[in-house]
PDB file of C-alpha atoms in Angstrom:
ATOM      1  CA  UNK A 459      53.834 106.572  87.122  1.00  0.00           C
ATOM      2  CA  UNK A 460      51.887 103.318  89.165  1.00  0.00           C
ATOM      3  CA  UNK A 461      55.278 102.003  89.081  1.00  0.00           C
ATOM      4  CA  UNK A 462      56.989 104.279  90.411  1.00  0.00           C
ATOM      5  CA  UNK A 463      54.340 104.731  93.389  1.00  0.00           C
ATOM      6  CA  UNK A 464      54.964 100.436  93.779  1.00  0.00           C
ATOM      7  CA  UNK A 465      58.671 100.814  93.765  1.00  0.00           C
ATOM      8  CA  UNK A 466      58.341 104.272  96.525  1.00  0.00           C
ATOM      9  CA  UNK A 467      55.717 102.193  98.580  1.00  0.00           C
ATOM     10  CA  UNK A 468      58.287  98.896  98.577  1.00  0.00           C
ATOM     11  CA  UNK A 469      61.336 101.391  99.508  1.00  0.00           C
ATOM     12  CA  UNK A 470      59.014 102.326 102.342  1.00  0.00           C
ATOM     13  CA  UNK A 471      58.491  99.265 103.425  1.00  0.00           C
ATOM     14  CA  UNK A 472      62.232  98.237 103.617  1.00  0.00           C
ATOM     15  CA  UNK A 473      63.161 101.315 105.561  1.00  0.00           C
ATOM     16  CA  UNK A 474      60.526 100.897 108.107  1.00  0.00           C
ATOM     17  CA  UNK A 475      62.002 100.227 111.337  1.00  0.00           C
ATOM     18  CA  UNK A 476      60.495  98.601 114.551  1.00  0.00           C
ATOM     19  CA  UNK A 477      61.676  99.523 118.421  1.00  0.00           C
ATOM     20  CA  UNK A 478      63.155  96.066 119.611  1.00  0.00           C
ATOM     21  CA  UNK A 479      62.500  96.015 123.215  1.00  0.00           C
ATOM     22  CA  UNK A 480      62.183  93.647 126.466  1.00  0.00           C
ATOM     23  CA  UNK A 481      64.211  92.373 129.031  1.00  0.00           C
ATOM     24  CA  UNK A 482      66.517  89.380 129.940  1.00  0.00           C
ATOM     25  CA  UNK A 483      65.884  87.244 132.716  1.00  0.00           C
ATOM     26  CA  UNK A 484      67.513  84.253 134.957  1.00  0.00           C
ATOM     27  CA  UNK A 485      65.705  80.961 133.946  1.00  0.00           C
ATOM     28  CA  UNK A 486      65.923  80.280 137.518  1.00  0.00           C
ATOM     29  CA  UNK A 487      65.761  83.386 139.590  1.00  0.00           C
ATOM     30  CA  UNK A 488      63.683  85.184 137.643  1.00  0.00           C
ATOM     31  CA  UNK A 489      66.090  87.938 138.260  1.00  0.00           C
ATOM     32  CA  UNK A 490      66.906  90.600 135.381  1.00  0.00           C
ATOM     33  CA  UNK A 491      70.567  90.006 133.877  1.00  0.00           C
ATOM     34  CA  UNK A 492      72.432  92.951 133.263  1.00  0.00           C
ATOM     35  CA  UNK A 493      75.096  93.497 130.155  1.00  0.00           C
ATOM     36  CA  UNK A 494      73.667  90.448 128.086  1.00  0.00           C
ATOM     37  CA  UNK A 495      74.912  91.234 124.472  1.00  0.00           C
ATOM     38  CA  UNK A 496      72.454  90.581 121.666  1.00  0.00           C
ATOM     39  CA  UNK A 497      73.447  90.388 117.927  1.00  0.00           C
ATOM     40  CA  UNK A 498      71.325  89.674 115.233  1.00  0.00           C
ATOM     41  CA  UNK A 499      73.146  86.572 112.888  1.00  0.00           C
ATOM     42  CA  UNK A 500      75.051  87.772 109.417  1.00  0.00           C
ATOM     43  CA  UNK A 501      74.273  91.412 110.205  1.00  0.00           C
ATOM     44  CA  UNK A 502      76.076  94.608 112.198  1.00  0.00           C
ATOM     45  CA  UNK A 503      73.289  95.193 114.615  1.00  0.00           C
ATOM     46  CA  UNK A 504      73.027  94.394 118.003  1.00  0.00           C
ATOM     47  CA  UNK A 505      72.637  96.170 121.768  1.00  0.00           C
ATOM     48  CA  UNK A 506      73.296  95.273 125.431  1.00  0.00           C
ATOM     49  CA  UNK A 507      71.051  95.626 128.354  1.00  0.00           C
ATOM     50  CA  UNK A 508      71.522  97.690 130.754  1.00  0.00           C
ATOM     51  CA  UNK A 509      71.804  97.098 134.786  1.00  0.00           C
ATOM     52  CA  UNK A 510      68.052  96.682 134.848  1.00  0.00           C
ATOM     53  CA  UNK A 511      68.253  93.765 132.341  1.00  0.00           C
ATOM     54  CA  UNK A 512      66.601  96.264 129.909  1.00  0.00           C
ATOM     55  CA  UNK A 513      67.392  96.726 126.197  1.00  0.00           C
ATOM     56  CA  UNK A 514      66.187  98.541 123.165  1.00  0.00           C
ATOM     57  CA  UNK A 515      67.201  99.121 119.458  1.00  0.00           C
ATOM     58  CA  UNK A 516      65.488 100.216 116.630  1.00  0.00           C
ATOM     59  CA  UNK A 517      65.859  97.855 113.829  1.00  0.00           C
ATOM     60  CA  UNK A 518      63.933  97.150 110.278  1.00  0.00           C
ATOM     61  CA  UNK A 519      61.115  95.453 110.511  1.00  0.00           C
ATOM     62  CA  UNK A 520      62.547  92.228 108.209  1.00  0.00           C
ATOM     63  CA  UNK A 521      65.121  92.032 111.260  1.00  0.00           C
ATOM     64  CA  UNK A 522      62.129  90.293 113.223  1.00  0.00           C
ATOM     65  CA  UNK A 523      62.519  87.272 110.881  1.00  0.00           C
ATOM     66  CA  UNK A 524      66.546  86.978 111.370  1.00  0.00           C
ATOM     67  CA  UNK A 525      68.431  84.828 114.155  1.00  0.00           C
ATOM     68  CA  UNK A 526      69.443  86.370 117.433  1.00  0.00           C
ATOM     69  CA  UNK A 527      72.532  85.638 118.743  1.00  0.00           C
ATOM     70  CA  UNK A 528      72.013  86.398 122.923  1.00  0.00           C
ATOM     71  CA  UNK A 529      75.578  85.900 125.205  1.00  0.00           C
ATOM     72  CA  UNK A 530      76.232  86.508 128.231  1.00  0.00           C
ATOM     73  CA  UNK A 531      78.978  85.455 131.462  1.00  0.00           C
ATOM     74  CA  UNK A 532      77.975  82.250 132.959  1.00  0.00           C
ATOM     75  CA  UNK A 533      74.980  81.549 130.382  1.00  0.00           C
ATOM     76  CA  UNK A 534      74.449  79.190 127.763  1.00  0.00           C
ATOM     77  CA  UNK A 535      74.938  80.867 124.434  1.00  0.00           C
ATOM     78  CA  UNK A 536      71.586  80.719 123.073  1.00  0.00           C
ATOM     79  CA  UNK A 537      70.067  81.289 119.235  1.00  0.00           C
ATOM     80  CA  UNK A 538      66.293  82.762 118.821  1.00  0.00           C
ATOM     81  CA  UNK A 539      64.422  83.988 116.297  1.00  0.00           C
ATOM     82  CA  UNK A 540      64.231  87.953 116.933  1.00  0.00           C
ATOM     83  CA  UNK A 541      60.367  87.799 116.258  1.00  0.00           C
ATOM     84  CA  UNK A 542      59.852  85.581 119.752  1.00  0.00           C
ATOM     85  CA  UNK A 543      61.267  88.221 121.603  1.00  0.00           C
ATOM     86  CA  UNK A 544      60.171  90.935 120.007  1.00  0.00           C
ATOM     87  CA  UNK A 545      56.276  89.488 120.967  1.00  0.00           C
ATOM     88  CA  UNK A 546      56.988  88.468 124.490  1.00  0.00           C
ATOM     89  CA  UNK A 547      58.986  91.144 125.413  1.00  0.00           C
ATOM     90  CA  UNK A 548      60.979  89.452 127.661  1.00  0.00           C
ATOM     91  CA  UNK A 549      63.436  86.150 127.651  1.00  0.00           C
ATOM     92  CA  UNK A 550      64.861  83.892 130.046  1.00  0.00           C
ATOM     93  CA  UNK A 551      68.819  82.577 129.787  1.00  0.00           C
ATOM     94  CA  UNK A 552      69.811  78.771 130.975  1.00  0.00           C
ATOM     95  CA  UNK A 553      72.698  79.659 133.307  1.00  0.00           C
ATOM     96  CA  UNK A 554      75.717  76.896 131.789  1.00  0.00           C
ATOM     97  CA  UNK A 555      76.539  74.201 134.309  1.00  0.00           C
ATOM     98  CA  UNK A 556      79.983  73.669 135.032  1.00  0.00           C
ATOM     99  CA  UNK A 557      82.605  71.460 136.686  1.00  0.00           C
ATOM    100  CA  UNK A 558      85.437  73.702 138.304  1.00  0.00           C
ATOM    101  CA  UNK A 559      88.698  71.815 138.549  1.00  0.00           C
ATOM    102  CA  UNK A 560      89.988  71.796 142.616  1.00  0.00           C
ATOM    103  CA  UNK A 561      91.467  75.080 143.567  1.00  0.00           C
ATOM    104  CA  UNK A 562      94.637  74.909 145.634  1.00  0.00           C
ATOM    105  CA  UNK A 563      95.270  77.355 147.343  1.00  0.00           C
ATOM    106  CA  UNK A 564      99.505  77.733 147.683  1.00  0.00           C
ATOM    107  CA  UNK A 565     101.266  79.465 150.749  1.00  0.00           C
ATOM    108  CA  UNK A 566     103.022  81.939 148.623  1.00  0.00           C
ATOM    109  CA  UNK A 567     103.697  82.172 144.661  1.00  0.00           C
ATOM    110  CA  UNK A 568     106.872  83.337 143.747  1.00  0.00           C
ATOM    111  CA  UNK A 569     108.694  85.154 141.181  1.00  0.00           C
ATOM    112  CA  UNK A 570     106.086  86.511 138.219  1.00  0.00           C
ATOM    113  CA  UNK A 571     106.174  87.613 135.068  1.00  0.00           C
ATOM    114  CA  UNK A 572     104.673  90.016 132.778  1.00  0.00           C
ATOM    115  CA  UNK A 573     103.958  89.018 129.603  1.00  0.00           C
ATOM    116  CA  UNK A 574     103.233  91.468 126.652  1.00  0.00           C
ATOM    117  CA  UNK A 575     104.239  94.160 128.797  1.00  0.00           C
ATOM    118  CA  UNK A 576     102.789  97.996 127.393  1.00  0.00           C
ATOM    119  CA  UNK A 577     103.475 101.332 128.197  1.00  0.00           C
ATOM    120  CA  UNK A 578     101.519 104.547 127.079  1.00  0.00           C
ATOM    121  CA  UNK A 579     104.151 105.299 125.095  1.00  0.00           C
ATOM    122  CA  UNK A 580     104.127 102.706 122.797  1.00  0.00           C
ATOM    123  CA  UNK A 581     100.424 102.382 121.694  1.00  0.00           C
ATOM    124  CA  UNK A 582      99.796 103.150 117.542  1.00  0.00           C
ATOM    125  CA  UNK A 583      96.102 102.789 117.335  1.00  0.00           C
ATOM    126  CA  UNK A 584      93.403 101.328 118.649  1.00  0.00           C
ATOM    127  CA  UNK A 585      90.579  99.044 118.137  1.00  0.00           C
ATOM    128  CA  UNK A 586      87.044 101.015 118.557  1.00  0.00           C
ATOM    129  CA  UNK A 587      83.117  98.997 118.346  1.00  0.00           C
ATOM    130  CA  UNK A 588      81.186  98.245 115.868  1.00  0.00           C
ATOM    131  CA  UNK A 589      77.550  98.127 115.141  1.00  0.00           C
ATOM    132  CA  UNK A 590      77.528  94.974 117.086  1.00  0.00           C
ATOM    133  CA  UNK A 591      78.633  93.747 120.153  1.00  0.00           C
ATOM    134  CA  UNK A 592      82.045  91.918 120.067  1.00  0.00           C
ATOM    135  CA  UNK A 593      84.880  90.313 121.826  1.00  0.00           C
ATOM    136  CA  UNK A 594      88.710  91.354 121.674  1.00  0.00           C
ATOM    137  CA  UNK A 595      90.842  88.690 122.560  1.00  0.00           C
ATOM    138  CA  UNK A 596      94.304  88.230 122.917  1.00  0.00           C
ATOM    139  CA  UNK A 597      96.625  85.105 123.189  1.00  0.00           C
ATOM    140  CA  UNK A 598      99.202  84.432 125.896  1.00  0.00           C
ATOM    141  CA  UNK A 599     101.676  81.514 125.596  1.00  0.00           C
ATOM    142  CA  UNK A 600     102.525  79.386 128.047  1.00  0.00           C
ATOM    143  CA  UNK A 601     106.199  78.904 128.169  1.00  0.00           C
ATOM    144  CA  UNK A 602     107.784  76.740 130.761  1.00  0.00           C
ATOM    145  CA  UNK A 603     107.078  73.754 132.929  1.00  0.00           C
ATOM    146  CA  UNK A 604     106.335  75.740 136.069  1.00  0.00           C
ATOM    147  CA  UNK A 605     102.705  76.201 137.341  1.00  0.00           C
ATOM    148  CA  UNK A 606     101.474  79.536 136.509  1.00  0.00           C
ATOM    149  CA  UNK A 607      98.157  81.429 137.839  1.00  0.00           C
ATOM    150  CA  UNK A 608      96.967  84.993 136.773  1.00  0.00           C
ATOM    151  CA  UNK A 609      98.250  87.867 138.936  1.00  0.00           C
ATOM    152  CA  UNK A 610      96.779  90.963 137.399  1.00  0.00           C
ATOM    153  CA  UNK A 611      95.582  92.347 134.057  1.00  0.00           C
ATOM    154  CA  UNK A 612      96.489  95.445 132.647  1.00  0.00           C
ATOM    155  CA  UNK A 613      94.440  96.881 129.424  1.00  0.00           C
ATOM    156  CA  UNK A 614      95.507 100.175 127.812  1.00  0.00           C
ATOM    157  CA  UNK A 615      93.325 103.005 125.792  1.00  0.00           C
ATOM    158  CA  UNK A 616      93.006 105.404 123.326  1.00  0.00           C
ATOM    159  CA  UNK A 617      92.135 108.553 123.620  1.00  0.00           C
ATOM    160  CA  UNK A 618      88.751 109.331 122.601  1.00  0.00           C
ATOM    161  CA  UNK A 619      87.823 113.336 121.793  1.00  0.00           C
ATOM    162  CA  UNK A 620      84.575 112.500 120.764  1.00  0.00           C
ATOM    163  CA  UNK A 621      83.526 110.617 124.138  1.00  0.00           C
ATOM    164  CA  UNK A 622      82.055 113.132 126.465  1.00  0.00           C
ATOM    165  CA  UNK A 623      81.527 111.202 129.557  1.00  0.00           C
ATOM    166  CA  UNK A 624      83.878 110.574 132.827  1.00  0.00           C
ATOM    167  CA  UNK A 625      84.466 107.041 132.104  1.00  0.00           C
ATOM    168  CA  UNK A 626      82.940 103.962 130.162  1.00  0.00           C
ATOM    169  CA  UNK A 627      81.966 100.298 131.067  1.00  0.00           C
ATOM    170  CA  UNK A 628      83.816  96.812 129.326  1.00  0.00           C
ATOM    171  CA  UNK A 629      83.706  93.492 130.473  1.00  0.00           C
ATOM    172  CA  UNK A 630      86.775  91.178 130.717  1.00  0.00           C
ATOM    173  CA  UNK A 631      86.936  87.819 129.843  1.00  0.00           C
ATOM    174  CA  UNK A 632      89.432  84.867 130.468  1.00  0.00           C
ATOM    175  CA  UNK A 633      89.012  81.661 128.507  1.00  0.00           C
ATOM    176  CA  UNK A 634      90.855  78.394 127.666  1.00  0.00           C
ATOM    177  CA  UNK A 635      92.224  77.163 124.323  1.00  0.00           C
ATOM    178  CA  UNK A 636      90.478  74.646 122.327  1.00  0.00           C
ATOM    179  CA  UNK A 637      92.853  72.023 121.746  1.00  0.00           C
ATOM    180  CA  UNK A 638      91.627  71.575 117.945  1.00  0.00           C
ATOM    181  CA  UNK A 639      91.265  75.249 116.898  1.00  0.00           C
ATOM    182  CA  UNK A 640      93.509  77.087 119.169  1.00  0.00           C
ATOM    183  CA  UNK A 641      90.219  79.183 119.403  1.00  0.00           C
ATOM    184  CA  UNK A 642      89.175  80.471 122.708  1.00  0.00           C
ATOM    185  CA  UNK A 643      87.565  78.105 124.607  1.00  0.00           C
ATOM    186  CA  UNK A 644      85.316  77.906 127.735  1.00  0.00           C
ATOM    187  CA  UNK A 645      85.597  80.765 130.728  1.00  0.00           C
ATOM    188  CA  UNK A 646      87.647  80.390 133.099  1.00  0.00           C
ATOM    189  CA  UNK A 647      86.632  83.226 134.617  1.00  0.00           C
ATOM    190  CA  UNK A 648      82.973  82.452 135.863  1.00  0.00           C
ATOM    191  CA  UNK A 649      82.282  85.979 137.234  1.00  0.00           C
ATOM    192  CA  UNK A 650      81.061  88.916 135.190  1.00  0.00           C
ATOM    193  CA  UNK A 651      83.629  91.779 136.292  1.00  0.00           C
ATOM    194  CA  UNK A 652      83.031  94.850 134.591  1.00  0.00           C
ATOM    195  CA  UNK A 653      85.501  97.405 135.042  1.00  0.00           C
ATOM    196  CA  UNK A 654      85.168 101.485 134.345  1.00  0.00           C
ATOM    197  CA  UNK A 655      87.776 103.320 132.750  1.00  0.00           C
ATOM    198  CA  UNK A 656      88.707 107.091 133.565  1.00  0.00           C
ATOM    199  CA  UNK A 657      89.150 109.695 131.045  1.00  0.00           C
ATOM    200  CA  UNK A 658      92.409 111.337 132.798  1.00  0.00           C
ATOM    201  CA  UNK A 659      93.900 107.538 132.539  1.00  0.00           C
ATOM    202  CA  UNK A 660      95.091 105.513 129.803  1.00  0.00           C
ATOM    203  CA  UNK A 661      94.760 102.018 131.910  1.00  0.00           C
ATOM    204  CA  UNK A 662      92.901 100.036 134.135  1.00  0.00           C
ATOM    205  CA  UNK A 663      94.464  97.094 136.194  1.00  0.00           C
ATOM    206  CA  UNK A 664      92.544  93.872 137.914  1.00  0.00           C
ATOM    207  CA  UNK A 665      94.285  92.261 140.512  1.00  0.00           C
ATOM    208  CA  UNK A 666      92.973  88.558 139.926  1.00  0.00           C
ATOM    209  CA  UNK A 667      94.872  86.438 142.142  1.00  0.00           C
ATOM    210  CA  UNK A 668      92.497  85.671 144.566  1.00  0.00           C
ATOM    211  CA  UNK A 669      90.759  83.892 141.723  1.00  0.00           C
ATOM    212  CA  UNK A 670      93.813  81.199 141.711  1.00  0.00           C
ATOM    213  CA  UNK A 671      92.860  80.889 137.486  1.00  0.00           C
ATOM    214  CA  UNK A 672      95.610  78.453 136.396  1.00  0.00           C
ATOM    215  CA  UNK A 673      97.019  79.111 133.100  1.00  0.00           C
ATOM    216  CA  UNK A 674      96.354  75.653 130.985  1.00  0.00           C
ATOM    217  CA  UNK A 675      99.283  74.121 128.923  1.00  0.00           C
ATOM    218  CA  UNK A 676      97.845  75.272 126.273  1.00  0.00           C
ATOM    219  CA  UNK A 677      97.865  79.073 126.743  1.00  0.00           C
ATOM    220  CA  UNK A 678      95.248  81.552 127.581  1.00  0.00           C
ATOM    221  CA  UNK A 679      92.964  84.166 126.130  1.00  0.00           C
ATOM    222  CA  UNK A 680      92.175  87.279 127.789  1.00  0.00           C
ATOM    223  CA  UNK A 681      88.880  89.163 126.279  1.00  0.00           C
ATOM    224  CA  UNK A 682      87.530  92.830 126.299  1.00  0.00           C
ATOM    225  CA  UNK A 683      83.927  92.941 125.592  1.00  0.00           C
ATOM    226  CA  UNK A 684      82.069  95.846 124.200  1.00  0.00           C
ATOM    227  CA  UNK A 685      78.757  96.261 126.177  1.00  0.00           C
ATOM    228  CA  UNK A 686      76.307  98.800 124.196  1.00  0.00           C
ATOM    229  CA  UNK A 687      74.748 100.239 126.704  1.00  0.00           C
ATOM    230  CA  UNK A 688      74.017 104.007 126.856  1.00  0.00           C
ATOM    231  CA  UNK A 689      76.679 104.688 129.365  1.00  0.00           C
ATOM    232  CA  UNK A 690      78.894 103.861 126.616  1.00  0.00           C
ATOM    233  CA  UNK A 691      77.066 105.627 123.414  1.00  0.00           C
ATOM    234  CA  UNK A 692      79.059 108.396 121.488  1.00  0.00           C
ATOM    235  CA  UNK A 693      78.916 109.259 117.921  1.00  0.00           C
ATOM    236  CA  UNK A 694      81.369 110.106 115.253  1.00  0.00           C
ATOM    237  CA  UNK A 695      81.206 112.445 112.075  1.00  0.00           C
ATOM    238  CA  UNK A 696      83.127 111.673 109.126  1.00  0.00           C
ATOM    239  CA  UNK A 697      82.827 113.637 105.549  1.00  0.00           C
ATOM    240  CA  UNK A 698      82.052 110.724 102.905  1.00  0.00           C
ATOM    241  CA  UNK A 699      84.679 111.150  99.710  1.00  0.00           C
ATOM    242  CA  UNK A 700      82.148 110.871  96.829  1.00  0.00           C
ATOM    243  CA  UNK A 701      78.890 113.043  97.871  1.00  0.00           C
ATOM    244  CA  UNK A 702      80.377 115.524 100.507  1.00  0.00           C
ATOM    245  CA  UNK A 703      77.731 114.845 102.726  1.00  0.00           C
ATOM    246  CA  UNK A 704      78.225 113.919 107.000  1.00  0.00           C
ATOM    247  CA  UNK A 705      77.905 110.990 108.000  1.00  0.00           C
ATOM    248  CA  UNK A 706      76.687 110.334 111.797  1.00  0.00           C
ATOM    249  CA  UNK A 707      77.417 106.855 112.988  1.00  0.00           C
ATOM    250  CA  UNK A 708      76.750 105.265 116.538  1.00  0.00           C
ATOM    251  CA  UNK A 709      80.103 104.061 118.534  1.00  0.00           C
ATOM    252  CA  UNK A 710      79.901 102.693 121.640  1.00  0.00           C
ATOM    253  CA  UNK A 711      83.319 103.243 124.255  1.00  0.00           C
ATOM    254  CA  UNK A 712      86.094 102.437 124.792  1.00  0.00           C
ATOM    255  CA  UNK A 713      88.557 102.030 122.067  1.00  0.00           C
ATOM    256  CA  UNK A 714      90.933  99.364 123.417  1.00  0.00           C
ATOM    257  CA  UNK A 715      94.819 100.494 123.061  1.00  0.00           C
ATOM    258  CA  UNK A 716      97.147  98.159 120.259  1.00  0.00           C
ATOM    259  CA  UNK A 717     100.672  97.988 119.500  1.00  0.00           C
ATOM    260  CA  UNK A 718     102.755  96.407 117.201  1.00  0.00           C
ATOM    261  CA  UNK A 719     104.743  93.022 118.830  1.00  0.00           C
ATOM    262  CA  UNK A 720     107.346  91.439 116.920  1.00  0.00           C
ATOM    263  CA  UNK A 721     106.610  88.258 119.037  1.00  0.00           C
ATOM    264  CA  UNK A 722     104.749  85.984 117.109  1.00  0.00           C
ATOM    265  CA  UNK A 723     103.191  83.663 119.869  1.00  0.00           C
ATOM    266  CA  UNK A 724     100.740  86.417 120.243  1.00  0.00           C
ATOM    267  CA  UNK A 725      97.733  85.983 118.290  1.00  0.00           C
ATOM    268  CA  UNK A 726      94.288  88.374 118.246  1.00  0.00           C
ATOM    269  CA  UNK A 727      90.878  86.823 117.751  1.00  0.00           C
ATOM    270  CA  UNK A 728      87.358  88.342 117.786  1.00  0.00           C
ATOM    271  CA  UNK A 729      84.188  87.332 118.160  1.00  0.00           C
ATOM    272  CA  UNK A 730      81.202  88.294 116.798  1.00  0.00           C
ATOM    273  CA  UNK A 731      77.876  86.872 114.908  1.00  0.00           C
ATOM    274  CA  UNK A 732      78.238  83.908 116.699  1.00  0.00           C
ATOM    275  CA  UNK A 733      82.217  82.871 115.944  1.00  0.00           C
ATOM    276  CA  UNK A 734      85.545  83.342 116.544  1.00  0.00           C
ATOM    277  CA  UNK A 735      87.859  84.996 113.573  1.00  0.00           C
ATOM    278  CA  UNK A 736      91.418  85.508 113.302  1.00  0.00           C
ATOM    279  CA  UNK A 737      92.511  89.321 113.679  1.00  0.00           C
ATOM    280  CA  UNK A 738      95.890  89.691 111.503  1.00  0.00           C
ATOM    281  CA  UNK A 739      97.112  92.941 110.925  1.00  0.00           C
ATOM    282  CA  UNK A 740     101.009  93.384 110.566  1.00  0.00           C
ATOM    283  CA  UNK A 741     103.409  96.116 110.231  1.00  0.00           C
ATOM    284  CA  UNK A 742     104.577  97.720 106.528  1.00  0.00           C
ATOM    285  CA  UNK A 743     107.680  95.746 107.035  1.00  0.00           C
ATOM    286  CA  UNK A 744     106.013  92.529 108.182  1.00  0.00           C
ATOM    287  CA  UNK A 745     107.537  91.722 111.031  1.00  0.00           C
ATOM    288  CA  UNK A 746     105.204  92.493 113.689  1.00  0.00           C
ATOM    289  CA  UNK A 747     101.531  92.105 114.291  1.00  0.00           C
ATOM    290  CA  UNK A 748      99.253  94.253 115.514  1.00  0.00           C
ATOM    291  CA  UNK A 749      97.456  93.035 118.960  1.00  0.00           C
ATOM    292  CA  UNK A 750      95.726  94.504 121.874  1.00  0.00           C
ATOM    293  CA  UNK A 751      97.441  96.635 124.399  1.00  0.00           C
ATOM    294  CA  UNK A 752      96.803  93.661 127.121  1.00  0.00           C
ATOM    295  CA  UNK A 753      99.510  93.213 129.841  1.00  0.00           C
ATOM    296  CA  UNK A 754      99.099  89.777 131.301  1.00  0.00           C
ATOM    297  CA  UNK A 755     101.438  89.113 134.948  1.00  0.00           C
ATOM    298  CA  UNK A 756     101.397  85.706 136.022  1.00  0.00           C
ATOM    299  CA  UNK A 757     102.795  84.414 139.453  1.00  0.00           C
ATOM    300  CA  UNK A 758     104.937  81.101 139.384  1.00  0.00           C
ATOM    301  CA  UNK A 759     104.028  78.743 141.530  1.00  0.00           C
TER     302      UNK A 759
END
């Protein structure tokens, strides 16, 4: 019987959980930093904050000893043990320093392109969140001598029945290609654009041109961030096989449209806990892979 009342007091102990709470600020501004993702290291929990700069999750209370992965647009990535935070309440993020290469401005681009170009019609399935915030990226080849720049972006959907609200929040991400890894590199995009889908549409365009982003030699990666934030918070029910029993989990919108392309310069990657990881998924047939429902158009120069 005493050990049973050790092993019932150590099982309490394990499941006790612990409100993480504070805010992120600028290291320079002082200002709060709205939709800053936070992941704890080799686990599937992690939050966002919201436009106050505000976050909260309730975690177990060993997760105060783990590694705290903290990202966000135009910051340094930054690594913290959770406990820190968890004390102070608060936290400051190094904005990154950057070089941006001259923008020239041209007196008119001409023909464009679309590359990976989706319609409604054709989307399968769809990529939804996990516990933790993530990154969707997909590749785009560039093929061709001419100059290119980025036109628009076009990301597609999937309908979501159990997502009650009007709309939802993402952010989008453009970034280089490491050279080594073929990994996505640093932003090219150094504004945090967060766009709101609508739930009698299936897309959401971003005319980006007056950015003049160059597509590298190398190719580009455009991203679709998760940002869990309560705007976004939704929960699914599922009947487990064994037991019978429901099972409630927490999902945060959108799910992100994918189709099957039989092109095989297009390559998903996502990121999350810290590093980038191939996404390969292909058809029963093997001839086409699975890849987000991203329509990139690119002007030529």
């Amino acid at each position: 019987m005493r050990y049973l009342v050790l092993l019932f007091a150590v099982f309490q102990l394990q499941a006790q959980e612990v409100l993480f709470e504070g805010h992120v600020y600028d290291h320079k501004t002082k200002e709060p930093i709205p939709y800053v993702n936070l992941s704890f290291l080799n686990t599937l929990k992690g939050t966002s904050t919201d436009d106050e700069g505000h976050f909260y999750i309730d975690v177990p209370k060993p997760y105060l000893e783990k590694q705290l992965h903290i990202s966000s647009l135009g910051y340094k990535d930054t690594i913290v043990v959770a406990n820190n935070i968890y004390k102070a309440k608060k936290f400051h993020l190094v904005e990154e320093s950057f070089e941006l290469d001259e923008v020239v401005v041209t007196q008119s681009l001409g023909n464009s392109d679309v590359l990976n170009p989706v319609s409604s019609y054709s989307l399968t399935s769809g990529f939804s969140s996990s516990s933790t915030p993530w990154v969707l990226a997909l590749y785009f080849p560039n093929i061709g001598a001419q100059k290119k720049f980025v036109n628009k972006v076009t990301v597609f959907f999937q309908k979501n029945k159990n997502f009650k609200r009007p709309g939802s929040k993402f952010r989008i991400r453009i970034y280089g290609v490491d050279t080594k890894t073929k990994k996505p590199s640093i932003d090219l995009l150094r504004k945090s654009i967060v766009l709101e889908t609508q739930t009698d549409k299936d897309y959401v365009s971003i005319d980006l041109k007056a950015l003049n982003i160059k597509v590298p030699k190398e190719g580009i990666y455009i991203g679709l961030e998760w940002l869990f934030v309560p705007y976004n918070w939704y929960t699914t029910t599922t009947i487990h096989p064994l037991t019978n029993k429901k099972i409630v989990e927490d999902r945060f919108a959108p799910i992100f449209g994918g189709v099957y392309n039989k092109n095989q310069n297009y390559k998903a990657m996502v990121y999350g806990m810290g590093e980038w990881t191939d996404f390969t998924v292909k058809s029963k047939d093997k001839s086409k892979n699975f890849i987000p429902a991203i329509s990139l158009k690119v002007s030529k120069e």
